[in-house]
mmCIF file of C-alpha atoms and ligand atoms in Angstrom:
data_model
loop_
_atom_site.group_PDB
_atom_site.id
_atom_site.type_symbol
_atom_site.label_atom_id
_atom_site.label_comp_id
_atom_site.label_asym_id
_atom_site.label_seq_id
_atom_site.Cartn_x
_atom_site.Cartn_y
_atom_site.Cartn_z
ATOM 1 C CA MET A 12 -34.233 -8.112 5.838
ATOM 2 C CA GLU A 13 -31.077 -8.004 7.900
ATOM 3 C CA LYS A 14 -31.440 -7.262 11.595
ATOM 4 C CA SER A 15 -29.938 -3.798 11.108
ATOM 5 C CA GLU A 16 -32.400 -3.086 8.260
ATOM 6 C CA VAL A 17 -35.378 -4.034 10.426
ATOM 7 C CA ILE A 18 -34.214 -1.698 13.173
ATOM 8 C CA GLN A 19 -33.490 1.072 10.662
ATOM 9 C CA ALA A 20 -36.938 0.708 9.032
ATOM 10 C CA ASP A 21 -38.551 0.937 12.464
ATOM 11 C CA GLN A 22 -36.654 4.148 13.138
ATOM 12 C CA ASP A 23 -37.511 5.535 9.711
ATOM 13 C CA TYR A 24 -41.177 4.635 9.523
ATOM 14 C CA PHE A 25 -42.639 3.810 12.934
ATOM 15 C CA MET A 26 -43.756 6.572 15.288
ATOM 16 C CA ASN A 27 -41.251 6.919 18.049
ATOM 17 C CA VAL A 28 -43.372 6.068 21.068
ATOM 18 C CA PHE A 29 -41.409 3.072 22.326
ATOM 19 C CA GLY A 30 -37.927 4.575 22.169
ATOM 20 C CA ALA A 31 -35.261 1.985 21.480
ATOM 21 C CA ARG A 32 -36.764 -1.478 21.769
ATOM 22 C CA PHE A 33 -34.861 -4.477 23.072
ATOM 23 C CA PRO A 34 -32.303 -5.205 20.369
ATOM 24 C CA ILE A 35 -33.643 -8.500 19.047
ATOM 25 C CA VAL A 36 -35.787 -9.235 16.010
ATOM 26 C CA VAL A 37 -38.193 -11.925 17.153
ATOM 27 C CA GLU A 38 -39.029 -14.435 14.483
ATOM 28 C CA LYS A 39 -40.979 -17.275 16.025
ATOM 29 C CA GLY A 40 -42.196 -18.825 19.219
ATOM 30 C CA GLU A 41 -42.443 -22.413 20.348
ATOM 31 C CA GLY A 42 -43.645 -23.496 23.771
ATOM 32 C CA VAL A 43 -42.185 -21.096 26.322
ATOM 33 C CA TYR A 44 -39.380 -19.959 24.040
ATOM 34 C CA LEU A 45 -38.971 -17.146 21.550
ATOM 35 C CA TYR A 46 -36.390 -17.293 18.767
ATOM 36 C CA ASP A 47 -34.764 -14.348 17.032
ATOM 37 C CA GLN A 48 -33.741 -14.084 13.393
ATOM 38 C CA GLN A 49 -30.297 -15.416 14.205
ATOM 39 C CA GLY A 50 -31.777 -18.508 15.845
ATOM 40 C CA ASN A 51 -30.971 -17.427 19.420
ATOM 41 C CA LYS A 52 -33.368 -18.924 21.939
ATOM 42 C CA TYR A 53 -34.986 -16.925 24.745
ATOM 43 C CA LEU A 54 -36.888 -18.291 27.714
ATOM 44 C CA ASP A 55 -39.832 -15.917 27.775
ATOM 45 C CA PHE A 56 -40.999 -14.770 31.210
ATOM 46 C CA THR A 57 -42.971 -11.868 29.712
ATOM 47 C CA ALA A 58 -45.536 -13.831 27.654
ATOM 48 C CA GLY A 59 -46.176 -10.786 25.475
ATOM 49 C CA ILE A 60 -47.047 -8.832 28.656
ATOM 50 C CA ALA A 61 -49.324 -11.445 30.209
ATOM 51 C CA VAL A 62 -50.908 -12.319 26.857
ATOM 52 C CA ASN A 63 -49.547 -15.696 25.757
ATOM 53 C CA ALA A 64 -50.943 -17.785 28.589
ATOM 54 C CA LEU A 65 -50.520 -20.973 26.556
ATOM 55 C CA GLY A 66 -47.107 -19.937 25.291
ATOM 56 C CA TYR A 67 -46.391 -20.230 21.593
ATOM 57 C CA ASN A 68 -47.794 -22.631 19.041
ATOM 58 C CA TYR A 69 -49.819 -24.576 21.602
ATOM 59 C CA PRO A 70 -51.016 -27.464 19.397
ATOM 60 C CA GLU A 71 -54.732 -27.376 20.249
ATOM 61 C CA PHE A 72 -54.820 -23.590 19.915
ATOM 62 C CA THR A 73 -52.954 -23.499 16.612
ATOM 63 C CA GLU A 74 -55.193 -26.202 15.147
ATOM 64 C CA ALA A 75 -58.380 -24.430 16.209
ATOM 65 C CA LEU A 76 -57.209 -21.141 14.713
ATOM 66 C CA LYS A 77 -56.154 -22.728 11.437
ATOM 67 C CA GLU A 78 -59.550 -24.322 11.124
ATOM 68 C CA GLN A 79 -61.289 -21.034 11.932
ATOM 69 C CA VAL A 80 -59.200 -19.047 9.440
ATOM 70 C CA GLU A 81 -60.312 -21.397 6.674
ATOM 71 C CA LYS A 82 -63.928 -21.287 7.797
ATOM 72 C CA LEU A 83 -64.631 -17.658 8.711
ATOM 73 C CA LEU A 84 -62.656 -14.703 10.041
ATOM 74 C CA HIS A 85 -65.210 -11.967 10.167
ATOM 75 C CA ALA A 86 -68.719 -11.121 9.073
ATOM 76 C CA SER A 87 -69.806 -8.367 11.533
ATOM 77 C CA ASN A 88 -72.064 -8.361 14.540
ATOM 78 C CA LEU A 89 -75.064 -7.856 12.264
ATOM 79 C CA TYR A 90 -75.325 -11.658 12.382
ATOM 80 C CA TYR A 91 -75.238 -14.417 14.979
ATOM 81 C CA PHE A 92 -72.247 -16.751 15.347
ATOM 82 C CA GLU A 93 -72.223 -20.071 17.129
ATOM 83 C CA ILE A 94 -68.651 -19.600 18.353
ATOM 84 C CA GLN A 95 -69.540 -16.220 19.898
ATOM 85 C CA ALA A 96 -72.560 -17.767 21.630
ATOM 86 C CA LYS A 97 -70.400 -20.621 22.949
ATOM 87 C CA LEU A 98 -67.775 -18.214 24.268
ATOM 88 C CA SER A 99 -70.366 -16.016 25.980
ATOM 89 C CA LYS A 100 -71.926 -19.025 27.654
ATOM 90 C CA LEU A 101 -68.540 -20.315 28.815
ATOM 91 C CA LEU A 102 -67.500 -16.935 30.243
ATOM 92 C CA ILE A 103 -70.788 -16.377 32.035
ATOM 93 C CA ASN A 104 -70.912 -19.929 33.415
ATOM 94 C CA ASN A 105 -67.436 -19.487 34.837
ATOM 95 C CA SER A 106 -67.761 -15.988 36.283
ATOM 96 C CA CYS A 107 -69.946 -13.896 38.568
ATOM 97 C CA ALA A 108 -71.286 -11.908 35.613
ATOM 98 C CA ASP A 109 -74.502 -12.356 33.652
ATOM 99 C CA LYS A 110 -73.740 -10.520 30.414
ATOM 100 C CA VAL A 111 -70.706 -9.829 28.241
ATOM 101 C CA PHE A 112 -69.626 -7.499 25.437
ATOM 102 C CA TYR A 113 -66.500 -7.971 23.283
ATOM 103 C CA GLY A 114 -63.922 -5.451 22.175
ATOM 104 C CA ASN A 115 -60.433 -5.613 20.734
ATOM 105 C CA SER A 116 -58.128 -4.188 23.396
ATOM 106 C CA GLY A 117 -57.951 -3.623 27.103
ATOM 107 C CA ALA A 118 -58.517 0.103 26.863
ATOM 108 C CA GLU A 119 -61.609 -0.506 24.787
ATOM 109 C CA ALA A 120 -63.029 -2.894 27.374
ATOM 110 C CA ASN A 121 -62.470 -0.278 30.088
ATOM 111 C CA GLU A 122 -64.139 2.378 27.953
ATOM 112 C CA GLY A 123 -67.138 0.077 27.676
ATOM 113 C CA ALA A 124 -67.183 -0.547 31.409
ATOM 114 C CA ILE A 125 -67.115 3.192 32.109
ATOM 115 C CA LYS A 126 -69.879 3.839 29.578
ATOM 116 C CA LEU A 127 -72.017 1.123 31.161
ATOM 117 C CA ALA A 128 -71.531 2.508 34.677
ATOM 118 C CA LYS A 129 -72.578 5.973 33.490
ATOM 119 C CA LYS A 130 -75.561 4.648 31.559
ATOM 120 C CA TYR A 131 -76.709 2.674 34.584
ATOM 121 C CA PHE A 132 -77.282 5.880 36.534
ATOM 122 C CA LYS A 133 -78.644 7.804 33.542
ATOM 123 C CA ALA A 134 -81.216 5.042 33.089
ATOM 124 C CA LYS A 135 -82.201 5.444 36.746
ATOM 125 C CA GLY A 136 -82.427 9.219 36.351
ATOM 126 C CA GLU A 137 -79.570 9.791 38.812
ATOM 127 C CA ASN A 138 -76.927 12.404 38.164
ATOM 128 C CA ARG A 139 -73.896 10.222 38.905
ATOM 129 C CA TYR A 140 -70.981 10.224 36.525
ATOM 130 C CA GLU A 141 -67.766 10.433 38.509
ATOM 131 C CA ILE A 142 -65.361 7.487 38.698
ATOM 132 C CA ILE A 143 -62.848 7.035 41.492
ATOM 133 C CA THR A 144 -59.647 5.214 40.516
ATOM 134 C CA THR A 145 -56.310 4.810 42.250
ATOM 135 C CA ILE A 146 -52.864 6.354 42.055
ATOM 136 C CA ASN A 147 -50.388 4.211 40.097
ATOM 137 C CA SER A 148 -53.214 2.391 38.354
ATOM 138 C CA PHE A 149 -53.088 1.619 34.663
ATOM 139 C CA HIS A 150 -56.286 1.452 32.644
ATOM 140 C CA GLY A 151 -55.182 2.154 29.077
ATOM 141 C CA ARG A 152 -54.038 4.724 26.528
ATOM 142 C CA THR A 153 -57.223 6.086 24.978
ATOM 143 C CA LEU A 154 -58.125 9.539 26.216
ATOM 144 C CA THR A 155 -60.751 8.363 28.686
ATOM 145 C CA THR A 156 -58.734 5.444 30.013
ATOM 146 C CA LEU A 157 -55.729 7.796 30.314
ATOM 147 C CA ALA A 158 -57.924 10.013 32.436
ATOM 148 C CA ALA A 159 -58.790 6.958 34.516
ATOM 149 C CA THR A 160 -55.129 5.981 34.839
ATOM 150 C CA GLY A 161 -53.666 7.411 38.028
ATOM 151 C CA GLN A 162 -50.263 8.320 36.605
ATOM 152 C CA ASN A 163 -49.771 11.961 35.824
ATOM 153 C CA LYS A 164 -46.894 11.410 33.397
ATOM 154 C CA TYR A 165 -49.246 9.739 30.900
ATOM 155 C CA GLN A 166 -51.828 12.514 31.137
ATOM 156 C CA LYS A 167 -49.721 15.675 31.067
ATOM 157 C CA PRO A 168 -48.897 15.666 27.332
ATOM 158 C CA PHE A 169 -52.577 15.430 26.374
ATOM 159 C CA GLU A 170 -54.265 17.945 28.599
ATOM 160 C CA PRO A 171 -57.056 18.870 28.628
ATOM 161 C CA ILE A 172 -58.156 15.272 29.127
ATOM 162 C CA PRO A 173 -61.684 14.017 29.789
ATOM 163 C CA THR A 174 -62.945 14.982 33.234
ATOM 164 C CA GLY A 175 -64.897 12.979 35.771
ATOM 165 C CA PHE A 176 -62.079 10.965 37.356
ATOM 166 C CA LYS A 177 -60.648 11.219 40.852
ATOM 167 C CA HIS A 178 -57.514 9.425 41.959
ATOM 168 C CA VAL A 179 -56.821 8.276 45.499
ATOM 169 C CA ASP A 180 -54.161 6.107 47.144
ATOM 170 C CA TYR A 181 -54.426 2.378 46.525
ATOM 171 C CA ASN A 182 -55.246 0.101 49.465
ATOM 172 C CA ASN A 183 -56.639 3.049 51.393
ATOM 173 C CA LEU A 184 -60.334 2.825 52.289
ATOM 174 C CA ASP A 185 -60.449 6.128 54.183
ATOM 175 C CA MET A 186 -59.412 8.057 51.089
ATOM 176 C CA ILE A 187 -62.112 6.323 49.054
ATOM 177 C CA LYS A 188 -64.713 7.311 51.636
ATOM 178 C CA GLU A 189 -63.518 10.927 51.561
ATOM 179 C CA ALA A 190 -63.582 11.025 47.756
ATOM 180 C CA ILE A 191 -67.181 9.836 47.412
ATOM 181 C CA THR A 192 -69.743 12.513 46.545
ATOM 182 C CA GLU A 193 -73.346 12.527 45.366
ATOM 183 C CA GLN A 194 -71.944 12.325 41.827
ATOM 184 C CA THR A 195 -69.870 9.187 42.321
ATOM 185 C CA ALA A 196 -70.926 6.475 39.882
ATOM 186 C CA ALA A 197 -68.185 3.897 40.267
ATOM 187 C CA ILE A 198 -64.952 2.840 41.895
ATOM 188 C CA MET A 199 -62.556 1.196 39.473
ATOM 189 C CA VAL A 200 -59.473 -0.745 40.592
ATOM 190 C CA GLU A 201 -57.094 -3.469 39.497
ATOM 191 C CA PRO A 202 -57.109 -6.332 42.041
ATOM 192 C CA ILE A 203 -53.338 -6.281 41.567
ATOM 193 C CA GLN A 204 -51.835 -3.147 40.046
ATOM 194 C CA GLY A 205 -49.753 -4.427 37.138
ATOM 195 C CA GLU A 206 -47.923 -1.636 35.296
ATOM 196 C CA GLY A 207 -47.877 0.299 38.566
ATOM 197 C CA GLY A 208 -45.409 -2.183 40.066
ATOM 198 C CA VAL A 209 -47.229 -5.463 40.879
ATOM 199 C CA ASN A 210 -49.055 -4.157 43.947
ATOM 200 C CA PRO A 211 -51.720 -6.561 45.207
ATOM 201 C CA ALA A 212 -54.796 -5.203 46.917
ATOM 202 C CA THR A 213 -55.305 -6.438 50.438
ATOM 203 C CA LYS A 214 -58.335 -8.604 51.094
ATOM 204 C CA LYS A 215 -59.572 -5.996 53.515
ATOM 205 C CA TYR A 216 -59.379 -3.321 50.825
ATOM 206 C CA LEU A 217 -61.404 -5.104 48.143
ATOM 207 C CA GLN A 218 -63.917 -6.377 50.692
ATOM 208 C CA GLY A 219 -64.144 -2.858 52.091
ATOM 209 C CA LEU A 220 -64.751 -1.434 48.601
ATOM 210 C CA ARG A 221 -67.561 -3.933 48.113
ATOM 211 C CA GLU A 222 -69.174 -2.864 51.388
ATOM 212 C CA ILE A 223 -68.840 0.829 50.581
ATOM 213 C CA CYS A 224 -70.279 0.340 47.096
ATOM 214 C CA ASP A 225 -73.226 -1.639 48.471
ATOM 215 C CA LYS A 226 -73.922 0.955 51.115
ATOM 216 C CA GLU A 227 -73.666 3.955 48.783
ATOM 217 C CA GLY A 228 -75.250 2.349 45.720
ATOM 218 C CA ILE A 229 -72.023 2.725 43.726
ATOM 219 C CA ILE A 230 -70.791 0.370 41.016
ATOM 220 C CA LEU A 231 -67.610 -1.599 41.662
ATOM 221 C CA ILE A 232 -65.472 -2.150 38.558
ATOM 222 C CA PHE A 233 -62.459 -4.454 38.548
ATOM 223 C CA ASP A 234 -59.936 -4.021 35.766
ATOM 224 C CA GLU A 235 -58.816 -7.634 35.372
ATOM 225 C CA ILE A 236 -57.168 -7.050 32.017
ATOM 226 C CA GLN A 237 -53.870 -8.300 33.388
ATOM 227 C CA THR A 238 -54.993 -10.396 36.371
ATOM 228 C CA GLY A 239 -57.793 -12.261 34.572
ATOM 229 C CA ILE A 240 -57.761 -15.558 32.642
ATOM 230 C CA GLY A 241 -55.769 -17.619 35.087
ATOM 231 C CA ARG A 242 -52.815 -15.345 35.827
ATOM 232 C CA THR A 243 -53.312 -15.513 39.610
ATOM 233 C CA GLY A 244 -54.194 -19.203 39.704
ATOM 234 C CA SER A 245 -57.930 -18.478 39.671
ATOM 235 C CA LEU A 246 -59.733 -17.737 36.439
ATOM 236 C CA PHE A 247 -60.318 -14.201 37.766
ATOM 237 C CA ALA A 248 -58.433 -12.505 40.590
ATOM 238 C CA TYR A 249 -61.653 -11.470 42.344
ATOM 239 C CA GLU A 250 -62.108 -15.153 43.251
ATOM 240 C CA GLU A 251 -58.867 -14.970 45.255
ATOM 241 C CA TYR A 252 -60.398 -12.161 47.289
ATOM 242 C CA GLY A 253 -63.914 -13.506 47.630
ATOM 243 C CA VAL A 254 -65.290 -10.211 46.276
ATOM 244 C CA GLU A 255 -67.591 -9.972 43.275
ATOM 245 C CA PRO A 256 -67.459 -6.800 41.163
ATOM 246 C CA ASP A 257 -70.515 -5.417 39.344
ATOM 247 C CA ILE A 258 -68.494 -4.978 36.170
ATOM 248 C CA PHE A 259 -65.106 -6.386 35.250
ATOM 249 C CA THR A 260 -62.863 -6.198 32.220
ATOM 250 C CA ILE A 261 -60.546 -8.756 30.647
ATOM 251 C CA ALA A 262 -58.216 -8.697 27.664
ATOM 252 C CA LYS A 263 -54.551 -9.661 27.651
ATOM 253 C CA ALA A 264 -54.588 -13.464 27.944
ATOM 254 C CA LEU A 265 -58.153 -13.877 26.707
ATOM 255 C CA GLY A 266 -57.157 -14.505 23.094
ATOM 256 C CA ASN A 267 -53.685 -15.920 23.808
ATOM 257 C CA GLY A 268 -52.322 -13.417 21.283
ATOM 258 C CA VAL A 269 -55.351 -12.777 19.095
ATOM 259 C CA PRO A 270 -56.615 -9.280 19.991
ATOM 260 C CA VAL A 271 -59.850 -9.644 21.938
ATOM 261 C CA SER A 272 -61.208 -8.085 25.113
ATOM 262 C CA ALA A 273 -64.465 -8.065 27.019
ATOM 263 C CA PHE A 274 -66.367 -6.311 29.744
ATOM 264 C CA LEU A 275 -68.781 -8.343 31.795
ATOM 265 C CA ALA A 276 -71.495 -7.237 34.185
ATOM 266 C CA LYS A 277 -74.226 -8.342 36.511
ATOM 267 C CA GLU A 278 -77.674 -8.357 34.931
ATOM 268 C CA GLU A 279 -78.954 -5.365 36.870
ATOM 269 C CA VAL A 280 -76.153 -3.188 35.540
ATOM 270 C CA ALA A 281 -75.897 -4.725 32.071
ATOM 271 C CA SER A 282 -79.579 -4.175 31.405
ATOM 272 C CA ALA A 283 -78.975 -0.409 31.392
ATOM 273 C CA PHE A 284 -77.571 -0.733 27.864
ATOM 274 C CA GLU A 285 -80.136 -0.421 25.109
ATOM 275 C CA PRO A 286 -79.779 -0.944 21.351
ATOM 276 C CA GLY A 287 -77.516 1.777 19.983
ATOM 277 C CA ASP A 288 -75.671 2.463 23.248
ATOM 278 C CA HIS A 289 -72.558 0.549 22.286
ATOM 279 C CA GLY A 290 -71.055 -1.406 19.421
ATOM 280 C CA SER A 291 -67.928 -2.612 17.666
ATOM 281 C CA THR A 292 -67.048 -3.602 14.110
ATOM 282 C CA PHE A 293 -64.366 -6.137 14.961
ATOM 283 C CA GLY A 294 -65.298 -6.899 18.567
ATOM 284 C CA GLY A 295 -66.003 -10.564 19.150
ATOM 285 C CA ASN A 296 -65.566 -11.646 15.562
ATOM 286 C CA PRO A 297 -65.413 -15.384 14.839
ATOM 287 C CA LEU A 298 -61.601 -15.546 14.853
ATOM 288 C CA ALA A 299 -61.334 -13.645 18.143
ATOM 289 C CA CYS A 300 -64.061 -15.756 19.726
ATOM 290 C CA ARG A 301 -62.489 -19.010 18.582
ATOM 291 C CA ALA A 302 -59.179 -17.882 20.085
ATOM 292 C CA ALA A 303 -60.783 -16.897 23.382
ATOM 293 C CA TYR A 304 -62.970 -19.997 23.543
ATOM 294 C CA THR A 305 -60.018 -22.302 22.914
ATOM 295 C CA THR A 306 -57.801 -20.486 25.422
ATOM 296 C CA LEU A 307 -60.449 -20.730 28.131
ATOM 297 C CA LYS A 308 -61.216 -24.363 27.358
ATOM 298 C CA VAL A 309 -57.554 -25.323 27.588
ATOM 299 C CA ILE A 310 -57.015 -23.380 30.830
ATOM 300 C CA LEU A 311 -60.106 -24.896 32.451
ATOM 301 C CA GLU A 312 -59.767 -28.441 31.152
ATOM 302 C CA GLN A 313 -56.003 -28.978 31.309
ATOM 303 C CA GLY A 314 -55.720 -28.055 34.982
ATOM 304 C CA LEU A 315 -53.778 -24.881 34.250
ATOM 305 C CA LEU A 316 -55.304 -22.985 37.181
ATOM 306 C CA ASP A 317 -53.983 -25.440 39.772
ATOM 307 C CA HIS A 318 -50.742 -25.635 37.848
ATOM 308 C CA THR A 319 -50.374 -21.835 37.959
ATOM 309 C CA LYS A 320 -50.958 -21.822 41.712
ATOM 310 C CA GLU A 321 -48.441 -24.581 42.297
ATOM 311 C CA ILE A 322 -45.704 -23.306 40.005
ATOM 312 C CA GLY A 323 -46.312 -19.742 41.194
ATOM 313 C CA GLU A 324 -45.751 -20.874 44.780
ATOM 314 C CA TYR A 325 -42.547 -22.655 43.737
ATOM 315 C CA PHE A 326 -41.297 -19.575 41.870
ATOM 316 C CA LYS A 327 -42.138 -17.387 44.860
ATOM 317 C CA GLN A 328 -40.197 -19.684 47.201
ATOM 318 C CA LYS A 329 -37.151 -19.562 44.935
ATOM 319 C CA LEU A 330 -37.329 -15.765 44.643
ATOM 320 C CA LEU A 331 -37.567 -15.503 48.432
ATOM 321 C CA GLU A 332 -34.349 -17.490 48.711
ATOM 322 C CA LEU A 333 -32.686 -14.868 46.482
ATOM 323 C CA THR A 334 -34.224 -12.147 48.641
ATOM 324 C CA ASP A 335 -32.434 -13.606 51.650
ATOM 325 C CA LYS A 336 -29.189 -13.710 49.729
ATOM 326 C CA TYR A 337 -29.040 -10.211 48.225
ATOM 327 C CA LYS A 338 -29.390 -7.094 50.346
ATOM 328 C CA PHE A 339 -30.495 -4.910 47.433
ATOM 329 C CA ILE A 340 -33.692 -6.945 47.039
ATOM 330 C CA LYS A 341 -36.379 -5.018 48.849
ATOM 331 C CA GLU A 342 -39.590 -6.930 48.436
ATOM 332 C CA LEU A 343 -41.348 -9.733 46.570
ATOM 333 C CA ARG A 344 -44.959 -9.090 45.637
ATOM 334 C CA GLY A 345 -47.680 -10.773 43.644
ATOM 335 C CA MET A 346 -49.826 -13.814 43.231
ATOM 336 C CA GLY A 347 -49.772 -16.902 41.020
ATOM 337 C CA LEU A 348 -47.614 -16.158 38.005
ATOM 338 C CA MET A 349 -47.782 -12.389 38.368
ATOM 339 C CA LEU A 350 -44.739 -11.586 40.469
ATOM 340 C CA GLY A 351 -42.709 -8.457 41.069
ATOM 341 C CA LEU A 352 -39.332 -8.211 42.741
ATOM 342 C CA GLU A 353 -38.564 -4.704 43.950
ATOM 343 C CA LEU A 354 -34.912 -3.765 44.274
ATOM 344 C CA ASP A 355 -33.109 -0.806 45.830
ATOM 345 C CA ILE A 356 -31.426 -0.232 42.494
ATOM 346 C CA GLU A 357 -32.623 0.383 38.945
ATOM 347 C CA VAL A 358 -33.491 -2.769 37.029
ATOM 348 C CA LYS A 359 -32.916 -1.593 33.445
ATOM 349 C CA GLU A 360 -29.382 -2.987 33.229
ATOM 350 C CA ILE A 361 -30.434 -6.232 34.877
ATOM 351 C CA VAL A 362 -33.174 -6.769 32.301
ATOM 352 C CA MET A 363 -30.583 -6.268 29.527
ATOM 353 C CA LYS A 364 -28.111 -8.626 31.172
ATOM 354 C CA LEU A 365 -30.791 -11.298 31.479
ATOM 355 C CA LEU A 366 -31.692 -10.851 27.823
ATOM 356 C CA ARG A 367 -28.079 -11.386 26.812
ATOM 357 C CA LYS A 368 -28.196 -14.607 28.806
ATOM 358 C CA GLY A 369 -31.347 -15.734 27.021
ATOM 359 C CA ILE A 370 -33.995 -14.788 29.594
ATOM 360 C CA LEU A 371 -36.753 -12.281 28.899
ATOM 361 C CA VAL A 372 -38.304 -10.441 31.845
ATOM 362 C CA LEU A 373 -40.131 -7.129 32.251
ATOM 363 C CA SER A 374 -39.721 -4.158 34.494
ATOM 364 C CA ALA A 375 -42.415 -2.143 36.236
ATOM 365 C CA GLY A 376 -41.316 1.354 37.067
ATOM 366 C CA LYS A 377 -37.600 1.878 37.633
ATOM 367 C CA ASN A 378 -37.002 -0.576 40.445
ATOM 368 C CA THR A 379 -39.200 -3.622 39.976
ATOM 369 C CA LEU A 380 -38.468 -6.751 37.966
ATOM 370 C CA ARG A 381 -41.722 -8.183 36.710
ATOM 371 C CA PHE A 382 -42.352 -11.825 35.851
ATOM 372 C CA LEU A 383 -45.362 -12.812 33.747
ATOM 373 C CA PRO A 384 -44.436 -16.167 32.205
ATOM 374 C CA PRO A 385 -46.798 -18.325 30.153
ATOM 375 C CA LEU A 386 -48.972 -20.385 32.500
ATOM 376 C CA ILE A 387 -47.559 -23.578 30.978
ATOM 377 C CA ILE A 388 -44.032 -23.166 32.404
ATOM 378 C CA SER A 389 -42.605 -25.970 34.490
ATOM 379 C CA LYS A 390 -40.226 -26.060 37.456
ATOM 380 C CA LYS A 391 -37.184 -26.488 35.254
ATOM 381 C CA HIS A 392 -37.942 -23.135 33.584
ATOM 382 C CA VAL A 393 -38.232 -21.475 36.983
ATOM 383 C CA ASP A 394 -34.944 -23.076 38.025
ATOM 384 C CA GLN A 395 -33.264 -21.756 34.904
ATOM 385 C CA VAL A 396 -34.483 -18.207 35.520
ATOM 386 C CA ILE A 397 -33.453 -18.357 39.173
ATOM 387 C CA GLU A 398 -30.007 -19.639 38.267
ATOM 388 C CA VAL A 399 -29.406 -16.837 35.759
ATOM 389 C CA LEU A 400 -30.863 -14.210 38.121
ATOM 390 C CA ASP A 401 -28.457 -15.442 40.782
ATOM 391 C CA GLU A 402 -25.563 -15.146 38.333
ATOM 392 C CA VAL A 403 -26.538 -11.622 37.340
ATOM 393 C CA PHE A 404 -27.231 -10.506 40.930
ATOM 394 C CA ALA A 405 -23.857 -11.864 42.010
ATOM 395 C CA THR A 406 -22.156 -9.387 39.664
ATOM 396 C CA ILE A 407 -23.907 -6.445 41.326
ATOM 397 C CA ASN A 408 -22.870 -5.873 44.941
HETATM 398 C C1 PLP B 12 -52.615 -3.718 29.611
HETATM 399 C C2 PLP B 12 -53.629 -3.133 30.488
HETATM 400 C C3 PLP B 12 -54.608 -2.245 29.993
HETATM 401 C C4 PLP B 12 -54.623 -1.757 28.576
HETATM 402 O O1 PLP B 12 -54.782 -2.756 27.628
HETATM 403 P P1 PLP B 12 -54.503 -2.442 26.080
HETATM 404 O O2 PLP B 12 -54.863 -3.721 25.401
HETATM 405 O O3 PLP B 12 -53.073 -2.079 25.951
HETATM 406 O O4 PLP B 12 -55.402 -1.331 25.708
HETATM 407 C C5 PLP B 12 -55.561 -1.789 30.881
HETATM 408 N N1 PLP B 12 -55.574 -2.175 32.165
HETATM 409 C C6 PLP B 12 -54.662 -3.032 32.664
HETATM 410 C C7 PLP B 12 -54.734 -3.440 34.094
HETATM 411 C C8 PLP B 12 -53.644 -3.527 31.846
HETATM 412 O O5 PLP B 12 -52.713 -4.334 32.353
#
């Protein structure tokens, strides 16, 4: 198909929920680059929205998946699979959790986490069902995770939406304390709000939430769908804060592009689930588990966590230099390779200009440029992005 035919077919046949997409037809990926149909090369600082941690066609990953495709894709959770057992063991050995359950998307993992929190109190005979989340959070697009998401614009078109959620300001412990009632089951937050504009929690905030939850007997849920699997330079962002959640969710980078998610919990909470309480047809199938297992193995064994810290620091330094240079840059936020640059002006045009110059970046809200490159980038890729950003910024003033 010609490029124009692809775009036309999308308009004709695909539900119009994305509006006009960026005007390239992506054909293949290699390393940290994407290529369009015409053979144009793009340095990808989006990584499929924090998904492709190992970039594209990472040799060990591709080999493992090829082998798995020939061996077994799926046979349902009616049976045991060695690769699922190996993945569970690896995740538990490298996290604060004791038990795991697999799903296929971030929203699904959050649904599971919410179900588990509610079941925990049901099992104890306590009437607690309310979940406190934060304004500007993002927890997914299913009806319940929409209700959890603290952004009214996503909820309005679908009212009435499921009840039982309260939203309070992020990084504000007083508001959490005021929102707690006898019915509060859990507090659910992203350690760094992603879609909401790359807003990191303060250490004091997450530590304070832990204290409040301990004192009140409330469950603390971290949505690590975007921050998990190495993005911050630790395997999970909670490690950066020295705060352990009771339940946490992961998805995006877990399968390096193969859809797989998980929610993990401490034994005391996890044991509330009984046979029949939860399930999934596709969740944790052999292909998904092989993808997740290989991704984790590579991240842990190839030193990608230290690399992410180091290169993230370098990138941050370079962005700060730009911040000094351009008055319209308001603030740099983030951790590891999850960085947001807030400007005084709208970023839409800037994102398009960068694309035309062969650099892919994201936005968060109207004013924030968001960088989520593959964890395997090197300094020369950062330099290239900085150079082109500088060029584009110079045309603004
Ligand atoms: C992306 C994201 C989700 C939703 O994940 P889907 O796979 O799109 O359902 C939920 N929470 C956070 C923090 C995310 O970044």
